[in-house]
Tab-separated table of C-alpha atoms and ligand atoms in Angstrom:
chain	number	residue	atom	x	y	z
A	257	MET	CA	-4.959	25.241	17.686
A	258	SER	CA	-2.809	27.478	15.411
A	259	ASP	CA	-1.446	25.817	12.724
A	260	PRO	CA	2.808	25.232	12.634
A	261	TYR	CA	4.704	27.155	10.834
A	262	PHE	CA	5.713	24.699	9.244
A	263	GLN	CA	2.226	23.514	8.246
A	264	GLN	CA	2.933	25.075	4.516
A	265	LEU	CA	6.042	23.075	3.830
A	266	PHE	CA	4.049	18.784	4.159
A	267	ALA	CA	5.063	17.372	0.604
A	268	GLU	CA	2.178	17.124	-1.977
A	269	ARG	CA	2.838	13.405	-1.114
A	270	VAL	CA	1.149	13.286	2.059
A	271	GLY	CA	-1.786	16.254	1.929
A	272	GLY	CA	0.654	19.192	1.299
A	273	PRO	CA	-0.824	22.176	3.780
A	274	ASN	CA	-4.096	20.063	4.681
A	275	TYR	CA	-1.861	17.949	6.101
A	276	GLY	CA	-3.384	16.411	9.183
A	277	LYS	CA	-6.950	18.495	8.258
A	278	GLY	CA	-8.856	15.884	6.629
A	279	THR	CA	-11.827	14.128	7.988
A	280	ALA	CA	-11.768	11.154	5.870
A	281	ILE	CA	-11.455	7.864	7.276
A	282	TYR	CA	-9.376	5.331	6.424
A	283	LYS	CA	-10.685	1.886	6.326
A	284	PHE	CA	-8.984	0.041	8.556
A	285	GLU	CA	-9.036	1.876	11.044
A	286	LYS	CA	-13.163	2.728	10.360
A	287	ILE	CA	-12.607	-1.417	11.134
A	288	LYS	CA	-10.659	-0.788	14.635
A	289	ARG	CA	-13.661	2.457	15.712
A	290	ALA	CA	-16.371	-0.214	15.062
A	291	LYS	CA	-14.411	-2.689	16.737
A	292	ARG	CA	-14.409	-0.562	19.900
A	293	LYS	CA	-17.727	0.731	19.221
A	294	ALA	CA	-18.847	-2.855	19.812
A	295	LEU	CA	-16.865	-4.280	22.652
A	296	ALA	CA	-17.811	-0.744	24.262
A	297	ASP	CA	-22.087	-0.847	23.343
A	298	HIS	CA	-22.546	-4.743	23.601
A	299	PRO	CA	-20.411	-6.154	26.423
A	300	GLU	CA	-22.484	-8.712	27.003
A	301	ARG	CA	-21.679	-10.230	22.616
A	302	GLN	CA	-19.001	-12.212	22.491
A	303	LEU	CA	-17.121	-10.339	19.305
A	304	ILE	CA	-16.497	-12.513	17.035
A	305	ASP	CA	-13.373	-11.284	15.092
A	306	PHE	CA	-12.471	-12.089	11.949
A	307	GLY	CA	-11.061	-9.235	10.668
A	308	ILE	CA	-7.656	-9.655	11.764
A	309	GLY	CA	-4.974	-10.407	9.034
A	310	GLU	CA	-1.816	-11.477	11.147
A	311	ASN	CA	-1.274	-14.850	12.789
A	312	ASP	CA	-2.851	-15.834	16.006
A	313	GLU	CA	0.562	-17.830	17.026
A	314	MET	CA	4.013	-16.465	18.704
A	315	ALA	CA	6.844	-18.389	16.592
A	316	PRO	CA	7.697	-21.793	17.451
A	317	ALA	CA	9.178	-23.305	20.943
A	318	SER	CA	12.650	-23.955	18.318
A	319	VAL	CA	12.260	-20.114	16.545
A	320	ARG	CA	12.210	-18.497	20.480
A	321	SER	CA	15.122	-20.049	21.895
A	322	ARG	CA	17.451	-19.899	18.690
A	323	MET	CA	17.103	-16.422	19.221
A	324	ALA	CA	17.244	-16.848	22.837
A	325	GLU	CA	21.024	-18.165	22.054
A	326	GLU	CA	21.582	-15.712	19.023
A	327	ILE	CA	21.092	-11.928	21.132
A	328	ASN	CA	23.413	-13.353	23.332
A	329	ARG	CA	26.347	-13.573	20.955
A	330	PRO	CA	28.701	-10.714	21.175
A	331	GLU	CA	29.133	-10.883	17.056
A	332	ASN	CA	25.473	-10.160	16.391
A	333	ARG	CA	25.423	-6.922	17.689
A	334	GLY	CA	26.139	-5.227	15.157
A	335	TYR	CA	24.547	-3.557	12.211
A	336	ALA	CA	23.561	-5.435	9.711
A	337	ASP	CA	24.367	-3.568	6.569
A	338	ASN	CA	22.541	-6.412	3.072
A	339	GLY	CA	22.211	-8.864	5.842
A	340	VAL	CA	24.375	-11.284	6.836
A	341	ALA	CA	25.800	-15.067	4.572
A	342	ALA	CA	23.702	-17.153	7.172
A	343	TYR	CA	20.402	-16.483	6.276
A	344	LYS	CA	21.107	-15.944	2.549
A	345	GLU	CA	22.597	-19.284	2.409
A	346	ALA	CA	18.746	-20.893	4.149
A	347	VAL	CA	17.205	-18.860	1.682
A	348	ALA	CA	18.818	-20.498	-1.374
A	349	ARG	CA	18.268	-24.251	0.530
A	350	PHE	CA	14.942	-23.357	1.441
A	351	MET	CA	14.052	-22.190	-1.922
A	352	GLN	CA	15.720	-24.735	-4.061
A	353	ARG	CA	13.716	-27.323	-1.499
A	354	ASN	CA	10.873	-26.060	-1.418
A	355	PHE	CA	10.280	-25.184	-5.120
A	356	ASP	CA	13.422	-26.579	-7.233
A	357	VAL	CA	14.624	-22.889	-7.506
A	358	LYS	CA	18.406	-22.428	-7.752
A	359	LEU	CA	19.528	-19.375	-6.758
A	360	ASP	CA	23.140	-17.901	-5.517
A	361	ALA	CA	23.155	-16.733	-2.219
A	362	ALA	CA	25.137	-14.367	-2.908
A	363	THR	CA	24.135	-12.515	-5.159
A	364	GLU	CA	20.270	-13.493	-6.113
A	365	VAL	CA	19.530	-12.679	-2.385
A	366	ASN	CA	18.946	-10.163	-0.049
A	367	HIS	CA	17.061	-9.752	3.467
A	368	CYS	CA	14.288	-6.836	4.114
A	369	ILE	CA	12.878	-5.965	7.156
A	370	GLY	CA	10.193	-7.424	6.505
A	371	SER	CA	8.402	-7.549	2.569
A	372	LYS	CA	6.431	-4.485	3.270
A	373	THR	CA	9.942	-2.815	3.082
A	374	ALA	CA	11.223	-3.885	-0.566
A	375	LEU	CA	7.921	-3.089	-1.523
A	376	ALA	CA	8.254	0.023	-0.663
A	377	MET	CA	11.998	0.492	-1.918
A	378	LEU	CA	11.337	-1.636	-5.760
A	379	PRO	CA	10.284	1.631	-7.045
A	380	ALA	CA	12.354	3.409	-6.383
A	381	VAL	CA	14.782	1.435	-8.369
A	382	PHE	CA	12.638	1.951	-11.876
A	383	ILE	CA	10.289	4.724	-11.322
A	384	ASN	CA	10.756	7.910	-12.445
A	385	PRO	CA	8.014	10.471	-12.832
A	386	GLY	CA	5.573	9.666	-15.136
A	387	ASP	CA	6.306	5.879	-15.336
A	388	ILE	CA	3.427	3.748	-14.122
A	389	THR	CA	2.844	0.771	-12.274
A	390	LEU	CA	0.360	-1.810	-13.241
A	391	MET	CA	-0.712	-2.815	-9.941
A	392	THR	CA	-3.267	-5.657	-9.456
A	393	VAL	CA	-6.524	-4.305	-6.932
A	394	PRO	CA	-7.932	-5.764	-4.506
A	395	GLY	CA	-4.284	-5.974	-2.896
A	396	TYR	CA	-1.719	-4.727	-1.450
A	397	PRO	CA	-1.647	-1.852	-1.613
A	398	VAL	CA	2.040	-0.192	-0.690
A	399	ALA	CA	4.134	-0.685	-4.153
A	400	GLY	CA	1.696	1.725	-5.777
A	401	THR	CA	2.173	3.848	-2.885
A	402	HIS	CA	5.438	4.840	-3.316
A	403	THR	CA	5.181	4.664	-6.823
A	404	ARG	CA	3.503	7.852	-5.982
A	405	TYR	CA	5.724	9.303	-3.736
A	406	TYR	CA	8.497	9.510	-7.057
A	407	GLY	CA	5.727	11.007	-9.414
A	408	GLY	CA	4.887	7.836	-10.682
A	409	ILE	CA	1.366	6.423	-11.745
A	410	VAL	CA	-0.517	3.843	-10.580
A	411	HIS	CA	-2.670	1.487	-13.820
A	412	THR	CA	-4.893	-0.774	-11.782
A	413	LEU	CA	-5.487	-4.075	-13.100
A	414	PRO	CA	-9.206	-5.187	-11.242
A	415	LEU	CA	-8.946	-9.079	-10.474
A	416	LEU	CA	-12.126	-10.361	-10.887
A	417	PRO	CA	-14.247	-13.794	-10.922
A	418	GLU	CA	-15.009	-13.798	-14.422
A	419	ASN	CA	-10.712	-13.915	-14.829
A	420	ASP	CA	-10.588	-16.171	-12.971
A	421	PHE	CA	-9.421	-13.720	-11.057
A	422	PHE	CA	-5.900	-13.074	-12.521
A	423	PRO	CA	-5.163	-9.132	-14.527
A	424	ASP	CA	-6.484	-9.423	-18.003
A	425	LEU	CA	-2.960	-8.443	-19.035
A	426	ASP	CA	-4.274	-8.355	-23.151
A	427	GLY	CA	-6.871	-5.948	-22.165
A	428	ILE	CA	-4.103	-3.517	-20.925
A	429	PRO	CA	-4.123	-0.514	-23.376
A	430	ALA	CA	-1.081	0.614	-25.453
A	431	ASP	CA	0.018	3.201	-24.638
A	432	ILE	CA	-0.168	2.275	-20.623
A	433	ARG	CA	2.531	-0.971	-21.282
A	434	GLN	CA	4.605	1.604	-22.895
A	435	ARG	CA	4.799	4.009	-20.094
A	436	ALA	CA	4.809	0.657	-17.808
A	437	LYS	CA	7.759	-0.518	-15.957
A	438	LEU	CA	6.661	-2.506	-13.227
A	439	LEU	CA	3.534	-5.272	-13.199
A	440	VAL	CA	3.145	-6.032	-9.088
A	441	LEU	CA	1.522	-8.887	-8.793
A	442	ASN	CA	0.667	-11.507	-5.645
A	443	TYR	CA	0.065	-15.256	-5.525
A	444	PRO	CA	-1.368	-16.524	-3.422
A	445	ASN	CA	-2.982	-13.042	-3.627
A	446	SER	CA	-4.476	-11.510	-1.125
A	447	PRO	CA	-7.722	-11.241	-0.240
A	448	THR	CA	-8.813	-13.515	-3.482
A	449	GLY	CA	-7.488	-15.920	-1.676
A	450	ARG	CA	-6.236	-17.388	-5.873
A	451	VAL	CA	-3.194	-18.765	-6.588
A	452	ALA	CA	-1.173	-18.827	-9.702
A	453	THR	CA	-0.661	-20.849	-12.298
A	454	ARG	CA	2.644	-22.041	-14.277
A	455	ALA	CA	0.106	-20.995	-17.317
A	456	PHE	CA	-0.035	-17.444	-15.817
A	457	TYR	CA	2.910	-16.727	-15.318
A	458	GLU	CA	4.021	-18.124	-18.627
A	459	ARG	CA	1.558	-15.243	-19.858
A	460	ALA	CA	3.357	-12.777	-17.963
A	461	ILE	CA	6.118	-13.473	-18.670
A	462	ALA	CA	6.379	-13.302	-21.581
A	463	PHE	CA	3.964	-10.059	-21.162
A	464	ALA	CA	6.964	-8.969	-19.640
A	465	ARG	CA	9.635	-9.446	-22.321
A	466	GLU	CA	7.471	-7.876	-25.094
A	467	ASN	CA	7.050	-4.773	-23.524
A	468	HIS	CA	9.870	-4.106	-21.640
A	469	ILE	CA	8.151	-4.713	-18.052
A	470	VAL	CA	10.255	-5.872	-14.486
A	471	ILE	CA	7.596	-8.138	-12.410
A	472	VAL	CA	7.603	-8.238	-9.062
A	473	GLN	CA	5.937	-11.076	-7.536
A	474	ASP	CA	4.791	-10.857	-3.755
A	475	ALA	CA	5.266	-14.182	-2.064
A	476	ALA	CA	4.039	-13.326	1.045
A	477	HIS	CA	1.372	-15.841	1.821
A	478	ILE	CA	2.980	-18.745	-0.572
A	479	MET	CA	3.758	-21.246	2.382
A	480	LEU	CA	0.050	-21.109	2.474
A	481	SER	CA	-0.760	-22.773	-0.440
A	482	TYR	CA	-3.498	-25.179	-0.713
A	483	GLU	CA	-3.915	-26.923	-3.960
A	484	GLY	CA	-1.184	-28.992	-4.863
A	485	ALA	CA	3.143	-27.955	-3.756
A	486	PRO	CA	3.421	-24.010	-3.465
A	487	LEU	CA	4.702	-22.843	-6.867
A	488	SER	CA	7.490	-19.979	-6.713
A	489	PHE	CA	7.227	-17.123	-10.131
A	490	LEU	CA	11.010	-18.199	-9.994
A	491	SER	CA	10.419	-21.277	-10.746
A	492	VAL	CA	8.569	-21.052	-14.071
A	493	PRO	CA	12.058	-20.243	-16.421
A	494	GLY	CA	12.741	-17.405	-17.939
A	495	ALA	CA	11.098	-16.091	-14.478
A	496	LYS	CA	14.493	-14.598	-13.650
A	497	ASP	CA	15.278	-12.666	-16.560
A	498	VAL	CA	12.500	-10.758	-16.407
A	499	GLY	CA	11.675	-9.701	-12.621
A	500	VAL	CA	12.128	-10.105	-7.835
A	501	GLU	CA	9.878	-12.237	-5.802
A	502	VAL	CA	9.710	-11.021	-2.252
A	503	HIS	CA	9.453	-13.605	0.205
A	504	SER	CA	8.238	-12.762	3.945
A	505	MET	CA	8.528	-15.200	7.270
A	506	SER	CA	5.582	-13.599	8.472
A	507	LYS	CA	2.474	-15.576	7.284
A	508	GLY	CA	4.094	-19.057	6.332
A	509	PHE	CA	6.444	-19.332	9.823
A	510	HIS	CA	4.301	-17.516	12.635
A	511	MET	CA	7.146	-14.618	12.899
A	512	ILE	CA	5.202	-11.420	11.530
A	513	GLY	CA	6.206	-9.365	14.194
A	514	TRP	CA	9.778	-10.387	13.964
A	515	ARG	CA	10.048	-8.297	10.536
A	516	LEU	CA	11.982	-10.599	8.265
A	517	GLY	CA	11.287	-11.652	3.980
A	518	TRP	CA	13.857	-11.747	1.125
A	519	VAL	CA	13.947	-10.209	-2.516
A	520	CYS	CA	15.306	-13.182	-4.602
A	521	GLY	CA	15.668	-13.887	-8.539
A	522	ASN	CA	17.083	-11.417	-10.609
A	523	GLU	CA	21.050	-10.166	-10.095
A	524	ARG	CA	20.545	-6.884	-11.617
A	525	ILE	CA	17.464	-6.159	-9.971
A	526	VAL	CA	18.306	-7.595	-6.447
A	527	GLN	CA	21.079	-5.022	-6.466
A	528	ALA	CA	19.629	-1.972	-7.182
A	529	LEU	CA	17.015	-2.841	-4.727
A	530	ALA	CA	20.411	-3.322	-1.991
A	531	ASP	CA	21.798	-0.481	-2.757
A	532	VAL	CA	18.294	1.116	-2.496
A	533	LYS	CA	18.069	-0.664	1.152
A	534	ASP	CA	21.937	0.555	2.482
A	535	ASN	CA	20.498	4.292	1.990
A	536	CYS	CA	17.113	3.206	4.151
A	537	ASP	CA	18.488	1.213	6.652
A	538	SER	CA	21.142	-0.457	7.630
A	539	GLY	CA	19.763	-4.534	7.725
A	540	GLN	CA	17.339	-6.411	10.898
A	541	PHE	CA	19.231	-7.437	13.720
A	542	ILE	CA	21.784	-10.487	13.192
A	543	ALA	CA	20.161	-12.550	15.517
A	544	ILE	CA	16.494	-12.273	14.239
A	545	GLN	CA	18.696	-13.229	10.810
A	546	LYS	CA	20.140	-16.379	12.102
A	547	ALA	CA	17.142	-17.387	14.140
A	548	GLY	CA	15.103	-17.005	10.265
A	549	ALA	CA	17.712	-19.270	8.948
A	550	ALA	CA	16.717	-21.841	11.785
A	551	ALA	CA	13.822	-21.441	10.745
A	552	LEU	CA	13.876	-21.912	7.062
A	553	ASP	CA	15.757	-24.818	7.869
A	554	ASP	CA	12.903	-27.029	9.391
A	555	ASP	CA	10.050	-27.268	6.732
A	556	SER	CA	7.918	-28.683	9.810
A	557	ILE	CA	7.350	-24.775	10.798
A	558	PRO	CA	5.301	-23.639	7.540
A	559	ARG	CA	3.733	-27.588	6.929
A	560	ALA	CA	2.211	-27.329	10.480
A	561	VAL	CA	1.094	-22.925	9.469
A	562	ARG	CA	-0.427	-24.111	6.427
A	563	THR	CA	-2.254	-27.520	7.976
A	564	LYS	CA	-3.921	-25.422	10.403
A	565	TYR	CA	-4.856	-22.508	8.196
A	566	GLU	CA	-5.498	-25.023	5.366
A	567	ARG	CA	-8.447	-26.888	8.677
A	568	ARG	CA	-9.784	-23.043	9.672
A	569	CYS	CA	-10.561	-21.510	6.369
A	570	ARG	CA	-12.412	-25.285	5.883
A	571	LYS	CA	-14.188	-24.852	8.795
A	572	LEU	CA	-14.918	-20.920	7.566
A	573	VAL	CA	-16.110	-21.631	3.933
A	574	ASP	CA	-18.707	-24.420	4.943
A	575	THR	CA	-19.901	-22.606	7.499
A	576	LEU	CA	-20.469	-19.193	5.662
A	577	LYS	CA	-21.966	-21.294	2.402
A	578	ARG	CA	-24.720	-22.536	5.196
A	579	CYS	CA	-25.260	-19.302	6.010
A	580	GLY	CA	-26.391	-18.082	2.347
A	581	PHE	CA	-23.086	-17.120	0.938
A	582	THR	CA	-20.639	-17.897	-2.038
A	583	ALA	CA	-17.424	-19.043	-0.811
A	584	ARG	CA	-15.119	-20.700	-2.248
A	585	MET	CA	-11.511	-22.526	-0.116
A	586	PRO	CA	-9.127	-20.079	-1.240
A	587	GLY	CA	-6.963	-22.144	-3.396
A	588	GLY	CA	-4.301	-19.762	-0.922
A	589	SER	CA	-3.585	-17.100	1.666
A	590	TYR	CA	-5.738	-17.023	5.023
A	591	PHE	CA	-8.367	-15.247	4.015
A	592	VAL	CA	-12.028	-16.634	2.310
A	593	TYR	CA	-13.043	-13.510	-0.419
A	594	ALA	CA	-16.592	-14.381	-0.416
A	595	ALA	CA	-19.494	-11.903	-2.322
A	596	SER	CA	-20.721	-9.242	0.714
A	597	PRO	CA	-24.601	-9.344	1.242
A	598	LYS	CA	-26.999	-6.448	-1.083
A	599	GLY	CA	-28.665	-6.866	2.129
A	600	ILE	CA	-30.436	-8.580	5.040
A	601	ALA	CA	-33.731	-9.877	5.221
A	602	GLY	CA	-36.326	-6.937	6.647
A	603	GLY	CA	-34.076	-5.195	7.055
A	604	PRO	CA	-30.942	-2.549	5.833
A	605	LYS	CA	-29.945	-2.931	1.641
A	606	PHE	CA	-26.258	-2.033	0.791
A	607	GLU	CA	-25.115	-0.637	-1.726
A	608	THR	CA	-21.066	-1.081	-0.826
A	609	ALA	CA	-19.522	-3.961	1.175
A	610	GLU	CA	-17.985	-1.179	3.314
A	611	ALA	CA	-22.143	-0.334	4.464
A	612	ALA	CA	-21.939	-4.172	4.870
A	613	SER	CA	-19.054	-4.912	7.102
A	614	GLN	CA	-20.486	-1.516	9.510
A	615	TYR	CA	-23.451	-3.373	9.427
A	616	LEU	CA	-21.934	-6.298	10.938
A	617	ILE	CA	-19.944	-5.113	13.075
A	618	ALA	CA	-21.654	-2.659	14.802
A	619	GLU	CA	-25.828	-4.384	14.709
A	620	HIS	CA	-23.957	-8.191	15.812
A	621	SER	CA	-20.363	-7.474	15.927
A	622	ILE	CA	-19.345	-9.556	13.429
A	623	CYS	CA	-15.755	-8.064	12.218
A	624	THR	CA	-14.974	-8.488	8.687
A	625	VAL	CA	-13.009	-6.288	6.088
A	626	PRO	CA	-14.369	-4.937	2.890
A	627	TRP	CA	-12.950	-4.595	-0.359
A	628	ASP	CA	-15.097	-2.710	-3.561
A	629	ASP	CA	-12.352	-2.516	-5.842
A	630	ALA	CA	-13.326	-4.563	-7.800
A	631	GLY	CA	-17.167	-5.839	-7.029
A	632	ALA	CA	-17.814	-6.362	-2.979
A	633	TYR	CA	-16.433	-8.081	-1.122
A	634	LEU	CA	-15.911	-9.316	2.511
A	635	ARG	CA	-12.794	-10.783	3.442
A	636	PHE	CA	-12.834	-13.067	6.571
A	637	SER	CA	-9.770	-13.948	8.066
A	638	ALA	CA	-9.081	-17.461	9.650
A	639	THR	CA	-6.729	-15.822	12.056
A	640	TYR	CA	-8.741	-15.293	15.183
A	641	GLU	CA	-8.372	-16.186	18.529
A	642	ALA	CA	-9.082	-20.261	19.152
A	643	PRO	CA	-6.337	-21.778	21.162
A	644	THR	CA	-7.602	-25.091	20.626
A	645	GLU	CA	-9.642	-26.868	17.956
A	646	ALA	CA	-12.816	-27.752	20.344
A	647	GLU	CA	-12.765	-23.530	20.690
A	648	GLU	CA	-12.393	-22.979	17.091
A	649	ASP	CA	-15.608	-25.600	16.527
A	650	ALA	CA	-17.058	-23.403	19.801
A	651	LEU	CA	-16.534	-19.847	18.017
A	652	MET	CA	-17.994	-21.272	14.342
A	653	ALA	CA	-21.077	-22.546	15.507
A	654	ALA	CA	-21.561	-18.672	16.999
A	655	ALA	CA	-20.724	-17.448	13.966
A	656	GLU	CA	-23.363	-19.573	12.319
A	657	GLU	CA	-25.869	-19.418	14.681
A	658	ARG	CA	-25.690	-15.535	14.043
A	659	LEU	CA	-25.426	-14.853	10.477
A	660	LYS	CA	-28.815	-17.116	10.219
A	661	ARG	CA	-29.975	-15.447	12.583
A	662	ILE	CA	-29.247	-11.992	10.418
A	663	GLN	CA	-30.695	-13.624	7.295
A	664	PRO	CA	-28.258	-12.119	4.698
A	665	LEU	CA	-29.178	-11.607	0.733
A	666	PHE	CA	-27.787	-11.947	-2.230
B	1140	PLP	C1	-0.016	-9.685	0.153
B	1140	PLP	C2	1.002	-9.222	1.614
B	1140	PLP	N1	2.143	-8.881	0.771
B	1140	PLP	C3	3.462	-7.867	1.693
B	1140	PLP	C4	2.857	-8.433	3.083
B	1140	PLP	C5	3.302	-7.454	4.170
B	1140	PLP	O1	4.862	-8.679	5.130
B	1140	PLP	P1	5.458	-8.316	5.891
B	1140	PLP	O2	6.077	-6.748	5.475
B	1140	PLP	O3	5.215	-8.984	7.296
B	1140	PLP	O4	6.681	-9.281	5.224
B	1140	PLP	C6	1.849	-8.416	3.506
B	1140	PLP	C7	1.215	-8.552	5.315
B	1140	PLP	O5	-0.789	-8.369	5.062
B	1140	PLP	C8	0.533	-8.913	2.567
B	1140	PLP	O6	-0.569	-9.591	3.176
């Protein structure tokens, strides 16, 4: 096929004139393809899917029936712009009740069409060409991608077990600190499962003040916190002076596909985000915002979601340990992050987590997500499909039997 006349016109940020010609396959696409192949090659073998990163349940019936009512109300039909007061007020109540964080609903909260979109827009607020965003790795890359779109530079901060999966802020070179404008944090962390401590947030706030850096704390997994009560960055004194926290309805409320979240914290930053957002979208459907408000007012929803994934993570950790993995109960998130095997007894050796992951899916129909950014790790998700606890246990037993047979070496 010959190139279209506009082949030379593609912007460098998507690959320039080479757009669409690369042969590199990205990680998640590689996993999808391997999964399809495993199913086709071994239809007799149950696929044990620890690779899925999204909730396996629908939103609760109460939220869906509220949505059914709201969808028929004519006043909900139009552009939502920067959001309806009912949602922002529910957010403020939720933040106060769950984290003891006081917010002015009118000025310190703005909804977003899922937290992904807010993370994509926040670099537009701060990044000029040459500016630096500090991003922890492994992690959710969206703010980094958009930093680069604006001509900015991403400086990565590895999350390593020797630092307890916190970034080494003191180790950031002086010239990088000087040019850095954003520090993107994510606690509970995906994929490492680490939860933040108050002391870490205090240190991060002091670092931001000293170096004139804005903190964006991604709290997408916050309602999946298992070590005590969930901790909001904004509950730490001084946080509101240096940044914002981005929240999501996806994980903690089983509302992945509904596309709803919010940004809260520093009023000036929330306003700037709202200004950028106003130029990108016209807000989430008001019926969804109102159903979301009802969900936020019902603390039994995130409590039930947390109970389920905590139980599943514990089972997963115990199973992996019995198969030789060094697996730790995550402090939060629905992921177990475990060092990747270096090989198989009497079988292949693996240089990377990606190689181990490809072997597990191709040869044993066990799907995981590999991370090689800061050591070789496999992410096992507790969001596999198993409608009952008996089916959960059966799946764990099948995984254990298969993994023990493989005999992974570490
Ligand atoms: C760490 C983290 N942040 C943000 C998101 C985006 O979530 P959503 O756009 O569904 O709110 C995800 C989704 O996987 C995530 O894992």
